[in-house]
Structures are given as structure tokens and as C-alpha cells.
GROMACS .gro file of N, CA and C in nm:
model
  462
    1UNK      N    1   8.839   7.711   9.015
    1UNK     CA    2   8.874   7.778   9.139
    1UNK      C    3   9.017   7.742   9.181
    2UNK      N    4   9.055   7.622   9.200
    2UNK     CA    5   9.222   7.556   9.231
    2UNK      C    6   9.330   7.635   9.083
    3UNK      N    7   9.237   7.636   9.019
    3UNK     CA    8   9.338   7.713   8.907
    3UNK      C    9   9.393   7.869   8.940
    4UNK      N   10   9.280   7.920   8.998
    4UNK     CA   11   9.315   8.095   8.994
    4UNK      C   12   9.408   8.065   9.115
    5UNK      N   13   9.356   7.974   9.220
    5UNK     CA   14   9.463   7.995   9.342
    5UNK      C   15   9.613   7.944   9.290
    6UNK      N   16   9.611   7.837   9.195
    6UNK     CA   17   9.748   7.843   9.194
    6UNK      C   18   9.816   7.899   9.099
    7UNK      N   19   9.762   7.989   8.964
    7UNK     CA   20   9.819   8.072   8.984
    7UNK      C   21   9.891   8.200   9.001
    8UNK      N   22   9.803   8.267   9.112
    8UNK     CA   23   9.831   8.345   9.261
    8UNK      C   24   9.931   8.292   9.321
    9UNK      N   25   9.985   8.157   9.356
    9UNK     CA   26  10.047   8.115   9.412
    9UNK      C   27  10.190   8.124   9.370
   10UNK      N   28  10.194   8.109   9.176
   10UNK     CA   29  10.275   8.114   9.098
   10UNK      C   30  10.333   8.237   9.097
   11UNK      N   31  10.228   8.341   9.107
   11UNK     CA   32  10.299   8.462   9.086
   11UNK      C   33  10.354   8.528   9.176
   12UNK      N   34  10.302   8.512   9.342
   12UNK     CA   35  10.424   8.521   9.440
   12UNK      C   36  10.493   8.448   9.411
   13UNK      N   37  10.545   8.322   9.399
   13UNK     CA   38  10.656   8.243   9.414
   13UNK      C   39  10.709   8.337   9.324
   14UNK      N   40  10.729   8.380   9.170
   14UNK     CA   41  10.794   8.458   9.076
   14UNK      C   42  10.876   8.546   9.139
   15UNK      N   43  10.773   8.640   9.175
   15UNK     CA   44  10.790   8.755   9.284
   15UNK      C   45  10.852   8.729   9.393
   16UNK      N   46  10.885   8.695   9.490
   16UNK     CA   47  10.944   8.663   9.598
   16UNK      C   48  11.062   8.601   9.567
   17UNK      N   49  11.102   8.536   9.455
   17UNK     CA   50  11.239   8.472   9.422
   17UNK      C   51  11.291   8.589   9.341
   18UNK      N   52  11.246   8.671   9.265
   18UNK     CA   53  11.318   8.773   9.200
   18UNK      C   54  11.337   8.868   9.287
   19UNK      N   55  11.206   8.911   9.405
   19UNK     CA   56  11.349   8.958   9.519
   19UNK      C   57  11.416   8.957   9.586
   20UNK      N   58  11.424   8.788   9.622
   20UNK     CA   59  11.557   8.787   9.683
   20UNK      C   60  11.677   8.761   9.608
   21UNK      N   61  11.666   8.751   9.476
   21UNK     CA   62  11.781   8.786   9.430
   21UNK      C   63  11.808   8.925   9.401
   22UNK      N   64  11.747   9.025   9.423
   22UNK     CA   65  11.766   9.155   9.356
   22UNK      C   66  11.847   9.226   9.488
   23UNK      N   67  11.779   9.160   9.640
   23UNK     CA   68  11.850   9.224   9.751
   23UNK      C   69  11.924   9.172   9.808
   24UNK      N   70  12.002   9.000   9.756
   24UNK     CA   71  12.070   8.942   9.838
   24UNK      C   72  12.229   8.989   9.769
   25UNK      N   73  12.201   8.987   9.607
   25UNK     CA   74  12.304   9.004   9.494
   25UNK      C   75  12.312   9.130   9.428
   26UNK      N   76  12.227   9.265   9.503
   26UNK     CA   77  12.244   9.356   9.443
   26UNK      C   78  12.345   9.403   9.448
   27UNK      N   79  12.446   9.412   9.554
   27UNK     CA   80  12.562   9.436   9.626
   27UNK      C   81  12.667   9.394   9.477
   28UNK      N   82  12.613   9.327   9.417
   28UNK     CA   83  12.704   9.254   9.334
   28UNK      C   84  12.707   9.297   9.225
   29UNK      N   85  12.600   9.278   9.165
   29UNK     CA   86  12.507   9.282   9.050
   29UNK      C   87  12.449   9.434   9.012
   30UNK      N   88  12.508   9.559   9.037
   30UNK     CA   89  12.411   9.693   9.051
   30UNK      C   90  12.279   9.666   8.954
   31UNK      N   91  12.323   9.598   8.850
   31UNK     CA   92  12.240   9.646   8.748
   31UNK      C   93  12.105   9.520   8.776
   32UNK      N   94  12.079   9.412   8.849
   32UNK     CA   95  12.004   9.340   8.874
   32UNK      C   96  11.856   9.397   8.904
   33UNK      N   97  11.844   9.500   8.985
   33UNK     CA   98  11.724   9.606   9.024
   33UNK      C   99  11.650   9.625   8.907
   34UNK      N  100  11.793   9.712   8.785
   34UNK     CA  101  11.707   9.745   8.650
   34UNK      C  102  11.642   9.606   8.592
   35UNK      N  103  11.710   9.501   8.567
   35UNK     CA  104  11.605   9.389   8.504
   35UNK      C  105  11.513   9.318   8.566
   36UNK      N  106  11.509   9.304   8.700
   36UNK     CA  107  11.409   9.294   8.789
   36UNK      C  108  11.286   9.427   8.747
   37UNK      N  109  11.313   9.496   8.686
   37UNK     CA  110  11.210   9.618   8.680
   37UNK      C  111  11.170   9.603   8.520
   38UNK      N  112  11.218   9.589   8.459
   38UNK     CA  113  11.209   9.533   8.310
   38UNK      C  114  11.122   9.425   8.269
   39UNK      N  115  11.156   9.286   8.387
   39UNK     CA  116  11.114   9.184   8.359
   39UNK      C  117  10.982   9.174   8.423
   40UNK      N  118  10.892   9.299   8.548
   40UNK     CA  119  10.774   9.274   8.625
   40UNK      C  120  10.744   9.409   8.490
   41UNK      N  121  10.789   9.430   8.415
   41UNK     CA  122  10.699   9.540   8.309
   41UNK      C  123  10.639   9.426   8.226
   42UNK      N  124  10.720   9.368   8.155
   42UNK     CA  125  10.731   9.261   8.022
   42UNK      C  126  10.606   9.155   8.120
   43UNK      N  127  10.622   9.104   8.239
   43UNK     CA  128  10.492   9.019   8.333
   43UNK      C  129  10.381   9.083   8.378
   44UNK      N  130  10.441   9.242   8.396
   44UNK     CA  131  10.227   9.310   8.380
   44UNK      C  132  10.196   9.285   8.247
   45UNK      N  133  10.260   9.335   8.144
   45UNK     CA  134  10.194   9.320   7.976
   45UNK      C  135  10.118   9.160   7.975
   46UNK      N  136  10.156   9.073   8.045
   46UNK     CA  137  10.141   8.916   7.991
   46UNK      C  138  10.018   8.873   8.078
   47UNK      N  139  10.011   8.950   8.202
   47UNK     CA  140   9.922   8.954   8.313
   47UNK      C  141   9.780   9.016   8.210
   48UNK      N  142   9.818   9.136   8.180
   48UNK     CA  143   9.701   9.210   8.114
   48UNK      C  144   9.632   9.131   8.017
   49UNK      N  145   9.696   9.076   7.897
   49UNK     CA  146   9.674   8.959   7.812
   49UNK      C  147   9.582   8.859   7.870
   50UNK      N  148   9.668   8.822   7.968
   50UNK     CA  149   9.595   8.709   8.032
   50UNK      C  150   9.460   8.721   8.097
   51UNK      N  151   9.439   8.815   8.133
   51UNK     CA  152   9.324   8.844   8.201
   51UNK      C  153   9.221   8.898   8.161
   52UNK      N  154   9.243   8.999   8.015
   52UNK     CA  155   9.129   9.051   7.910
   52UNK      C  156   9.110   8.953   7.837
   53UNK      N  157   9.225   8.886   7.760
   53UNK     CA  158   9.162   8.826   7.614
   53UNK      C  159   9.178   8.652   7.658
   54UNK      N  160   9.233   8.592   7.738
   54UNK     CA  161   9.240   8.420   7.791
   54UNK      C  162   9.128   8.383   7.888
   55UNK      N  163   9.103   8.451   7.974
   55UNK     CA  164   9.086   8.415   8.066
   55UNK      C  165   8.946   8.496   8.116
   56UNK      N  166   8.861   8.426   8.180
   56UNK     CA  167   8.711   8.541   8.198
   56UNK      C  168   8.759   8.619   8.302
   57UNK      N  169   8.676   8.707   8.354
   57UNK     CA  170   8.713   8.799   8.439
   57UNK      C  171   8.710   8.761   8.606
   58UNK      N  172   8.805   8.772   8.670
   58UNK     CA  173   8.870   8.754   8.774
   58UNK      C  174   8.708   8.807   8.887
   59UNK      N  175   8.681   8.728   8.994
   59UNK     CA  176   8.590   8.756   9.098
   59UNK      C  177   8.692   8.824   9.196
   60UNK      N  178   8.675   8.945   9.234
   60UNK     CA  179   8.690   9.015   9.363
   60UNK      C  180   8.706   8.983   9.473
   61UNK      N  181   8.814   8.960   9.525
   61UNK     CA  182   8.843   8.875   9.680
   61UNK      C  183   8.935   8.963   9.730
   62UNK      N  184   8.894   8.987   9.880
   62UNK     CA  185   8.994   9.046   9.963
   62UNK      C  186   9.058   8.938  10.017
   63UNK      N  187   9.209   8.958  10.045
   63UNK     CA  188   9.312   8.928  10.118
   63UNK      C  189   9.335   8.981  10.240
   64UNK      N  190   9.396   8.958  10.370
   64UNK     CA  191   9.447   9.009  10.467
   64UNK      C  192   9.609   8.947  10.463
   65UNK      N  193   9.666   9.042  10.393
   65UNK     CA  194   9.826   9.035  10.414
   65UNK      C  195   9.863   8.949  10.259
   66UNK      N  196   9.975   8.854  10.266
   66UNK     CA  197  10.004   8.799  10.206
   66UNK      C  198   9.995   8.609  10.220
   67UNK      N  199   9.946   8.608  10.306
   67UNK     CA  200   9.967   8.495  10.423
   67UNK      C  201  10.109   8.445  10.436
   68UNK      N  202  10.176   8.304  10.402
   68UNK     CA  203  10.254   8.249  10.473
   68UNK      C  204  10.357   8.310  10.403
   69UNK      N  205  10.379   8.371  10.295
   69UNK     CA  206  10.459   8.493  10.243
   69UNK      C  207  10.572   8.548  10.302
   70UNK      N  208  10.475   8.589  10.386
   70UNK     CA  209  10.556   8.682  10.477
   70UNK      C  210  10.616   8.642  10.579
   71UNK      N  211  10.638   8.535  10.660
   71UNK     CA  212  10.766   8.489  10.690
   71UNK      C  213  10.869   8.363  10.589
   72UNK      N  214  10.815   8.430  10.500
   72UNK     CA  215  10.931   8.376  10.352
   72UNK      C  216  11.004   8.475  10.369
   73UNK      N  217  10.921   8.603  10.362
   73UNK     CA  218  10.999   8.714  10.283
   73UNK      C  219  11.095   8.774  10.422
   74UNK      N  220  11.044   8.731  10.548
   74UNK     CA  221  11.124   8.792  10.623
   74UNK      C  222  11.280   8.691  10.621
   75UNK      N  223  11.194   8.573  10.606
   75UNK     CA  224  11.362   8.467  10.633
   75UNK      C  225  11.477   8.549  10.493
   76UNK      N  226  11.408   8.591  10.370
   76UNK     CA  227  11.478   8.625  10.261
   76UNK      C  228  11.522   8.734  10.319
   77UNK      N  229  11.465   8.806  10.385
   77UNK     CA  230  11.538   8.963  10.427
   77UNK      C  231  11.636   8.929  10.504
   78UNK      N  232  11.661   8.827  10.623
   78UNK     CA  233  11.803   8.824  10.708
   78UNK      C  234  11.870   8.752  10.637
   79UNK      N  235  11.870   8.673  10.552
   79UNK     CA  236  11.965   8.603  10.453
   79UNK      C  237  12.040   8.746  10.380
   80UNK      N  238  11.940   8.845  10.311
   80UNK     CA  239  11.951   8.934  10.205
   80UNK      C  240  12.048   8.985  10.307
   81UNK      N  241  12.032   9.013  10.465
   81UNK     CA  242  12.187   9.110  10.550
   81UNK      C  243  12.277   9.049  10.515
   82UNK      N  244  12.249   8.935  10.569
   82UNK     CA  245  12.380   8.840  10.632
   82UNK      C  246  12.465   8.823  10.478
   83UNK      N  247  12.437   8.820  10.363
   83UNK     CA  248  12.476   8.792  10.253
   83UNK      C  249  12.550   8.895  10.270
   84UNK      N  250  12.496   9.021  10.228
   84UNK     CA  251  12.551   9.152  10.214
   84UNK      C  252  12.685   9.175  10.266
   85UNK      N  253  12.600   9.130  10.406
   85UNK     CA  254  12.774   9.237  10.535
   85UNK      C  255  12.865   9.103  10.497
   86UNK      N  256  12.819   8.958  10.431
   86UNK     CA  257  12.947   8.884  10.415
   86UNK      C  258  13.028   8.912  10.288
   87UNK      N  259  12.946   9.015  10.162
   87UNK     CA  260  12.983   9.017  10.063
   87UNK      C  261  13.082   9.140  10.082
   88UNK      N  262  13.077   9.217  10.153
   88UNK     CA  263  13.148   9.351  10.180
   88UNK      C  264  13.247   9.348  10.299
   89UNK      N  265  13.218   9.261  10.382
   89UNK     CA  266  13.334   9.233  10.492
   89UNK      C  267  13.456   9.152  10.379
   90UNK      N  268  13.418   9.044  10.352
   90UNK     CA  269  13.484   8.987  10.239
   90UNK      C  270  13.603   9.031  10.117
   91UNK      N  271  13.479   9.118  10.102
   91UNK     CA  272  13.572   9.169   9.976
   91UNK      C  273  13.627   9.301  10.007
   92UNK      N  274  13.642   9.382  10.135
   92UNK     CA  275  13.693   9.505  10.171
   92UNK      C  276  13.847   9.437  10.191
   93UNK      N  277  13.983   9.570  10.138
   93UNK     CA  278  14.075   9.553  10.176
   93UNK      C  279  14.131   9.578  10.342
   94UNK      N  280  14.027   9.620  10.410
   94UNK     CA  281  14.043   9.661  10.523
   94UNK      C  282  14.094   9.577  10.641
   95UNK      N  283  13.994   9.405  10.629
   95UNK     CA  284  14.029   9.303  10.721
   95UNK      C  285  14.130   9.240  10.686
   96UNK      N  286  14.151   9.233  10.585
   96UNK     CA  287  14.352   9.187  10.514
   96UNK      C  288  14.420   9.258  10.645
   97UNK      N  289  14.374   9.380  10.621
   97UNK     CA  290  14.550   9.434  10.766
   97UNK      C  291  14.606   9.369  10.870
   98UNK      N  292  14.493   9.296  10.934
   98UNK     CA  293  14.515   9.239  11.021
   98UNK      C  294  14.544   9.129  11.063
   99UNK      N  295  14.579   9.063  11.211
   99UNK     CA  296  14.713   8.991  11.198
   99UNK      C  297  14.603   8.835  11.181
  100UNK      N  298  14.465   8.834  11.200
  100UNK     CA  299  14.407   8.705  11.176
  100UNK      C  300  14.292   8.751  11.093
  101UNK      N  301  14.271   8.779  10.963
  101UNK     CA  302  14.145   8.830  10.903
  101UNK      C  303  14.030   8.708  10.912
  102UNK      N  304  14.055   8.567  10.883
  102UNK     CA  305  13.932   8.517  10.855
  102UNK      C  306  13.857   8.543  11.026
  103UNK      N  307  13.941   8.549  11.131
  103UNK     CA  308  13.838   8.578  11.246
  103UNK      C  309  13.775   8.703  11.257
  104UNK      N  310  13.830   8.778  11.233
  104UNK     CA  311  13.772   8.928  11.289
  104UNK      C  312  13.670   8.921  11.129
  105UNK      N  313  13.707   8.847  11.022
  105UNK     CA  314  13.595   8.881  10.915
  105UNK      C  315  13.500   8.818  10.952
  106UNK      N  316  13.464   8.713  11.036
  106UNK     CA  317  13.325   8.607  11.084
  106UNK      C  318  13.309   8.667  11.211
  107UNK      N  319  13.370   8.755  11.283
  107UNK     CA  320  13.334   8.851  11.377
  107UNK      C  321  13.229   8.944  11.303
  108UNK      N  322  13.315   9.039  11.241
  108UNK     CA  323  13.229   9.134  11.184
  108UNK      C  324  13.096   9.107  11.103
  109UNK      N  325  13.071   8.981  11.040
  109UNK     CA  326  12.984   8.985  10.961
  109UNK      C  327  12.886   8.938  11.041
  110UNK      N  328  12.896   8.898  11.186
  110UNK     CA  329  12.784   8.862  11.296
  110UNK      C  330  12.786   8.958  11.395
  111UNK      N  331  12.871   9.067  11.411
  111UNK     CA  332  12.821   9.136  11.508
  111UNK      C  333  12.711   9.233  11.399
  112UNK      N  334  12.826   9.292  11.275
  112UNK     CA  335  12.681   9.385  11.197
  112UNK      C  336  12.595   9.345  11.164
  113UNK      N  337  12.542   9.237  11.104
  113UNK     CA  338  12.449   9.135  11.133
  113UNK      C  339  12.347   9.148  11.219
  114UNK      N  340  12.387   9.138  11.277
  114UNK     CA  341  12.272   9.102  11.427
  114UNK      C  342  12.244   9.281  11.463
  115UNK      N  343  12.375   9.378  11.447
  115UNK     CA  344  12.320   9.505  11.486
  115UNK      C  345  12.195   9.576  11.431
  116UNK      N  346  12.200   9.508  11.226
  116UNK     CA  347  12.126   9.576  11.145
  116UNK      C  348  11.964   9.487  11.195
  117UNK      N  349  12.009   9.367  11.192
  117UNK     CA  350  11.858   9.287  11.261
  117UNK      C  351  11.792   9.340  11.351
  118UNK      N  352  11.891   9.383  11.471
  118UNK     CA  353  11.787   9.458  11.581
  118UNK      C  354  11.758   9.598  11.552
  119UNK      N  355  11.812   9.643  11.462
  119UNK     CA  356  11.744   9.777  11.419
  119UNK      C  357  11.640   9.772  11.314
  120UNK      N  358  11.622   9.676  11.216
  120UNK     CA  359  11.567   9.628  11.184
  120UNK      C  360  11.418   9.592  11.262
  121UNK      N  361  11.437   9.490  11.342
  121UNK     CA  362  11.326   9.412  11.479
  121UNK      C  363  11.238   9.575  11.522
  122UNK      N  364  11.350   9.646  11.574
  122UNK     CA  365  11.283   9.753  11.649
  122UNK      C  366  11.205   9.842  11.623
  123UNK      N  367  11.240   9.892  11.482
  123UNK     CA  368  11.146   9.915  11.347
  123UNK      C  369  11.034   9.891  11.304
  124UNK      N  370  11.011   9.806  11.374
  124UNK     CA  371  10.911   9.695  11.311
  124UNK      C  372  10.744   9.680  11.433
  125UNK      N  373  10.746   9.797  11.474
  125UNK     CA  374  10.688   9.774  11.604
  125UNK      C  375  10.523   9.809  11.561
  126UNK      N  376  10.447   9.701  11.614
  126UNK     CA  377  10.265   9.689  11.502
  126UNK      C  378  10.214   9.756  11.610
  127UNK      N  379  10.198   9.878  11.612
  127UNK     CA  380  10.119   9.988  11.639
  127UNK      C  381   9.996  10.084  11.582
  128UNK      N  382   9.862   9.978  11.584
  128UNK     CA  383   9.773  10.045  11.488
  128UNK      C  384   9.660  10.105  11.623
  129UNK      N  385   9.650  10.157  11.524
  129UNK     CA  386   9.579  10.287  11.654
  129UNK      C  387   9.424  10.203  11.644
  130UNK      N  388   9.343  10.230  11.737
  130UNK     CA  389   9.186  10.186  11.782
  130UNK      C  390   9.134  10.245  11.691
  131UNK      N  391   9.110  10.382  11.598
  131UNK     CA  392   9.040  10.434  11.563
  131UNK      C  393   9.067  10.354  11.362
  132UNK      N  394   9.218  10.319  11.323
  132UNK     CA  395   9.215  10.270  11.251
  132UNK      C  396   9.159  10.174  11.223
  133UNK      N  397   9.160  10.056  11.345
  133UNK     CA  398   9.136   9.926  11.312
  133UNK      C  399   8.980   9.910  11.293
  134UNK      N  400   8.930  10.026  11.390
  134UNK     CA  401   8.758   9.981  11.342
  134UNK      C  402   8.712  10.095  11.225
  135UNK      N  403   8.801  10.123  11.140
  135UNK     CA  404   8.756  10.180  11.035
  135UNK      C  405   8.796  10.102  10.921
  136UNK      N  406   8.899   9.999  10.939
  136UNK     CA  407   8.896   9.897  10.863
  136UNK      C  408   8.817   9.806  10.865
  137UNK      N  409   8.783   9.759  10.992
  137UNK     CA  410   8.662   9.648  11.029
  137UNK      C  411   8.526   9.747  10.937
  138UNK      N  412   8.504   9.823  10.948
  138UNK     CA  413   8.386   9.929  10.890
  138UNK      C  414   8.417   9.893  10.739
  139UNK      N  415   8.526   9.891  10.683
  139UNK     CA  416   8.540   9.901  10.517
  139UNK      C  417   8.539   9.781  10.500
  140UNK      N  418   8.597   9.667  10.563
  140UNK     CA  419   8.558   9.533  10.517
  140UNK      C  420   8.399   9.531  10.539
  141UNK      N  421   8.335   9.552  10.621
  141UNK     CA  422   8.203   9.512  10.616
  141UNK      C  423   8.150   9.540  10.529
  142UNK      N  424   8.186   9.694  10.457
  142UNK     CA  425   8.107   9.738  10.331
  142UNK      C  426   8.115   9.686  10.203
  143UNK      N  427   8.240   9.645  10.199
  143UNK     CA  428   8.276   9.601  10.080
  143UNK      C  429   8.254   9.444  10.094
  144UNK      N  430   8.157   9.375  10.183
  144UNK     CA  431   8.100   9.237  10.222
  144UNK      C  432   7.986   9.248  10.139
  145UNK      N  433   7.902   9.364  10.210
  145UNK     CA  434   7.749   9.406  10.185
  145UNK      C  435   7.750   9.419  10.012
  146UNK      N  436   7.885   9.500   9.954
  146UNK     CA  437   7.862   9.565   9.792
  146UNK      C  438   7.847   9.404   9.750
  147UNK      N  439   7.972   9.286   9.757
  147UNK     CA  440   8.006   9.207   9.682
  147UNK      C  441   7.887   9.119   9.675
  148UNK      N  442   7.776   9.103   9.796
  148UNK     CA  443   7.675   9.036   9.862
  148UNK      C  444   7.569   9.108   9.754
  149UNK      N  445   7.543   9.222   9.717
  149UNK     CA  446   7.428   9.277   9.669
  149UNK      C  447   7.510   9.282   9.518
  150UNK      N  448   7.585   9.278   9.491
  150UNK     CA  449   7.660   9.261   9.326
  150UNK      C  450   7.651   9.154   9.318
  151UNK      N  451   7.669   9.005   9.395
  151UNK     CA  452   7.619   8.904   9.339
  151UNK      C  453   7.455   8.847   9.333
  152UNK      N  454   7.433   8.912   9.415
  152UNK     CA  455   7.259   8.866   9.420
  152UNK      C  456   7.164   8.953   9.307
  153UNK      N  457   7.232   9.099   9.245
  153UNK     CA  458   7.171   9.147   9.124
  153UNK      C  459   7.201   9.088   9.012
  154UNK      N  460   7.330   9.007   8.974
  154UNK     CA  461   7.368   8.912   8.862
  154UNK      C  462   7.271   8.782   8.852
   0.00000   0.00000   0.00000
């Protein structure tokens, strides 16, 4: 049992570090996306392997979300801006013109920054309707009852 969880654990960590390099350095890197897409093909093939011919067959567990994941992945997403607008404020010939660039360049890369964050934030607004949530509460229960009567016929 500590085995399958960790690793699940392994394979977000994989996952979550290959995208924050794919969105912090894509700016950089165009072609990073394509081997990021190459390399989760070449890790389903190894996944599949692993799971038909190594390994017995995986028990059925629901998740809710990703758990602590997801404020990984959010801290990786404002890093992934802040990288960006510093990689393009940076390297634009535009803030050269002027008569103090390194200020107006640590200007700019915190005012757009913070603009794309709150558009970002605002975006982001958890609005699930009443009629959804107890039709999810309804599908988890069912799929309680199947897993409950699939293990008690084994």
C-alpha cells in the first residue's frame, strides 16, 4: 500500500517539475513544450508496462483534487509570470531607451506582474452551482455502493 502511494507521489513530483519548466522557460526554450510532450508519451508507454505486465492490477480510488499539489502548482504559476515578464522586460530593446533602465525594468516587471496575477485571481472565482454539487455528492455515493458490492462479490 506505501508503495502505490509513493509512487503516485513520484509521478506528480515528475509532472509538476516538467511543468514548471515548460511554463517558466518556454519563453526561452520554444521547443521545450514539444519534449515535454514526447517525454509524458515515452512515460505513458512505461506506465502501461508497468501496470499490465510488473505490477498486479491497481484498486480503484477516488481522489478529490490533487491535494497539496495544488498550491505547488499555483506557487509554480506566479513564479512561471514573474519569470516571464522578467525574461521579456529584460531582454526587450525598448527599456535601453531610457534614461534609467534597470528602474523602470524592476518597475515594469512588478507592475505587469501583479496586473496578470489579479487577472489571473479574478478568474479564478469557485462558483459551483447547488444543483452540481449534489449531483456529485449523488455520483460519489454510487460509485461507494459499486466499489462496496465489487468487493464483497470477490
Amino acid at each position: 500500500r506505501f508503495g502505490e502511494r509513493n509512487q503516485t507521489l513520484m509521478d506528480l513530483n515528475d509532472k509538476v517539475a516538467q511543468y514548471g519548466f515548460v511554463i517558466m522557460f518556454g519563453s526561452v526554450f520554444p521547443l521545450s513544450p514539444l519534449i515535454a510532450a514526447a517525454m509524458e508519451i515515452i512515460t505513458r508507454h512505461q506506465d502501461v508496462t508497468r501496470y499490465t505486465a510488473n505490477q498486479r492490477r491497481p484498486v480503484p480510488r477516488r481522489y478529490e483534487g490533487v491535494g497539496c499539489w495544488e498550491e505547488i502548482i499555483d506557487l509554480v504559476n506566479i513564479l512561471a509570470i514573474v519569470t516571464n515578464v522578467w525574461i521579456v522586460v529584460f531582454r526587450s530593446t525598448y527599456v535601453s531607451q531610457f534614461e534609467n533602465p534597470p528602474i523602470l525594468s524592476l518597475s515594469l516587471v512588478g507592475s505587469i506582474a501583479f496586473f496578470v496575477y489579479l487577472i489571473r485571481a479574478m478568474s479564478q472565482v469557485n462558483s459551483i452551482p447547488e444543483k452540481v454539487k449534489r449531483f456529485k455528492q449523488e455520483e460519489v455515493r454510487a460509485v461507494e455502493v459499486f466499489l462496496k458490492s465489487s468487493i464483497v462479490s470477490n
